[in-house]
């Protein structure tokens, strides 16, 4: 049996679509560092960067489980999704109005 470490991203993506959650763990291990580096360039707070990475990986997993998403170029797809998550948060935060009175 081949270790997940030895498989290409394309093989791991196919395994995730077939329900192999350990294959997604291998993708996470392989690409989390790059995702964190990108997140740190988009936000100032390390906790916010970690939240972005976690939300992005969760979102991509949901897409893969639904049978969609990339067949190759996982890192590019991950980075694009991370940027979109960040932009969505920025738009959401701009709509929030803080007031002193809650009535």
CSV table of N, CA and C in Angstrom, one decimal, residues 20-55:
chain,number,residue,atom,x,y,z
A,20,UNK,N,-11.9,9.4,1.6
A,20,UNK,CA,-10.7,9.2,2.4
A,20,UNK,C,-10.3,10.4,3.1
A,21,UNK,N,-10.7,10.6,4.4
A,21,UNK,CA,-10.3,11.8,5.1
A,21,UNK,C,-8.9,11.9,5.5
A,22,UNK,N,-8.2,10.8,5.5
A,22,UNK,CA,-6.7,10.8,5.8
A,22,UNK,C,-6.0,11.4,4.6
A,23,UNK,N,-6.5,11.3,3.4
A,23,UNK,CA,-5.9,11.9,2.3
A,23,UNK,C,-6.0,13.4,2.4
A,24,UNK,N,-7.1,13.9,2.9
A,24,UNK,CA,-7.2,15.4,3.1
A,24,UNK,C,-6.2,15.8,4.2
A,25,UNK,N,-6.0,15.0,5.2
A,25,UNK,CA,-4.9,15.3,6.2
A,25,UNK,C,-3.6,15.4,5.6
A,26,UNK,N,-3.3,14.6,4.6
A,26,UNK,CA,-2.0,14.7,3.9
A,26,UNK,C,-1.9,16.0,3.1
A,27,UNK,N,-3.0,16.4,2.5
A,27,UNK,CA,-3.0,17.6,1.7
A,27,UNK,C,-2.8,18.8,2.7
A,28,UNK,N,-3.5,18.7,3.9
A,28,UNK,CA,-3.3,19.8,4.9
A,28,UNK,C,-1.9,19.9,5.3
A,29,UNK,N,-1.3,18.8,5.6
A,29,UNK,CA,0.1,18.8,6.1
A,29,UNK,C,1.0,19.4,5.0
A,30,UNK,N,0.8,19.0,3.8
A,30,UNK,CA,1.6,19.5,2.7
A,30,UNK,C,1.5,21.0,2.4
A,31,UNK,N,0.3,21.5,2.6
A,31,UNK,CA,0.0,22.9,2.1
A,31,UNK,C,-0.3,23.9,3.2
A,32,UNK,N,-0.5,23.5,4.4
A,32,UNK,CA,-0.9,24.4,5.5
A,32,UNK,C,0.2,25.5,5.7
A,33,UNK,N,1.5,25.2,5.6
A,33,UNK,CA,2.5,26.2,5.8
A,33,UNK,C,2.4,27.3,4.7
A,34,UNK,N,2.2,27.0,3.5
A,34,UNK,CA,2.1,28.0,2.4
A,34,UNK,C,0.8,28.8,2.6
A,35,UNK,N,-0.3,28.1,3.1
A,35,UNK,CA,-1.5,28.9,3.3
A,35,UNK,C,-1.3,29.9,4.5
A,36,UNK,N,-0.6,29.5,5.5
A,36,UNK,CA,-0.4,30.4,6.6
A,36,UNK,C,0.5,31.6,6.2
A,37,UNK,N,1.5,31.3,5.4
A,37,UNK,CA,2.3,32.4,4.9
A,37,UNK,C,1.5,33.4,4.1
A,38,UNK,N,0.6,32.9,3.2
A,38,UNK,CA,-0.3,33.8,2.5
A,38,UNK,C,-1.2,34.6,3.4
A,39,UNK,N,-1.8,33.9,4.4
A,39,UNK,CA,-2.7,34.5,5.3
A,39,UNK,C,-2.1,35.6,6.1
A,40,UNK,N,-0.8,35.4,6.5
A,40,UNK,CA,-0.1,36.4,7.3
A,40,UNK,C,0.2,37.7,6.5
A,41,UNK,N,0.2,37.6,5.1
A,41,UNK,CA,0.3,38.8,4.3
A,41,UNK,C,-1.0,39.5,4.2
A,42,UNK,N,-2.1,38.8,4.5
A,42,UNK,CA,-3.5,39.4,4.3
A,42,UNK,C,-4.0,40.1,5.5
A,43,UNK,N,-3.6,39.6,6.7
A,43,UNK,CA,-4.1,40.1,8.0
A,43,UNK,C,-3.0,40.4,8.9
A,44,UNK,N,-3.2,41.2,9.9
A,44,UNK,CA,-2.1,41.6,10.8
A,44,UNK,C,-2.0,40.7,12.0
A,45,UNK,N,-3.1,40.1,12.4
A,45,UNK,CA,-3.1,39.3,13.7
A,45,UNK,C,-2.9,37.9,13.4
A,46,UNK,N,-1.9,37.2,14.0
A,46,UNK,CA,-1.7,35.8,13.8
A,46,UNK,C,-2.9,34.9,14.1
A,47,UNK,N,-3.8,35.3,15.0
A,47,UNK,CA,-5.0,34.5,15.3
A,47,UNK,C,-6.0,34.6,14.1
A,48,UNK,N,-6.1,35.8,13.5
A,48,UNK,CA,-6.9,36.0,12.4
A,48,UNK,C,-6.4,35.2,11.2
A,49,UNK,N,-5.1,35.1,11.0
A,49,UNK,CA,-4.5,34.3,10.0
A,49,UNK,C,-4.8,32.9,10.2
A,50,UNK,N,-4.7,32.4,11.4
A,50,UNK,CA,-5.0,31.0,11.7
A,50,UNK,C,-6.5,30.7,11.4
A,51,UNK,N,-7.3,31.6,11.8
A,51,UNK,CA,-8.8,31.5,11.5
A,51,UNK,C,-9.0,31.4,10.0
A,52,UNK,N,-8.4,32.2,9.2
A,52,UNK,CA,-8.5,32.2,7.8
A,52,UNK,C,-8.1,30.9,7.2
A,53,UNK,N,-7.0,30.4,7.6
A,53,UNK,CA,-6.5,29.1,7.1
A,53,UNK,C,-7.5,28.0,7.5
A,54,UNK,N,-7.9,27.9,8.7
A,54,UNK,CA,-8.9,26.9,9.1
A,54,UNK,C,-10.2,27.0,8.3
A,55,UNK,N,-10.7,28.2,8.2
A,55,UNK,CA,-12.0,28.3,7.4
A,55,UNK,C,-11.8,27.9,6.0
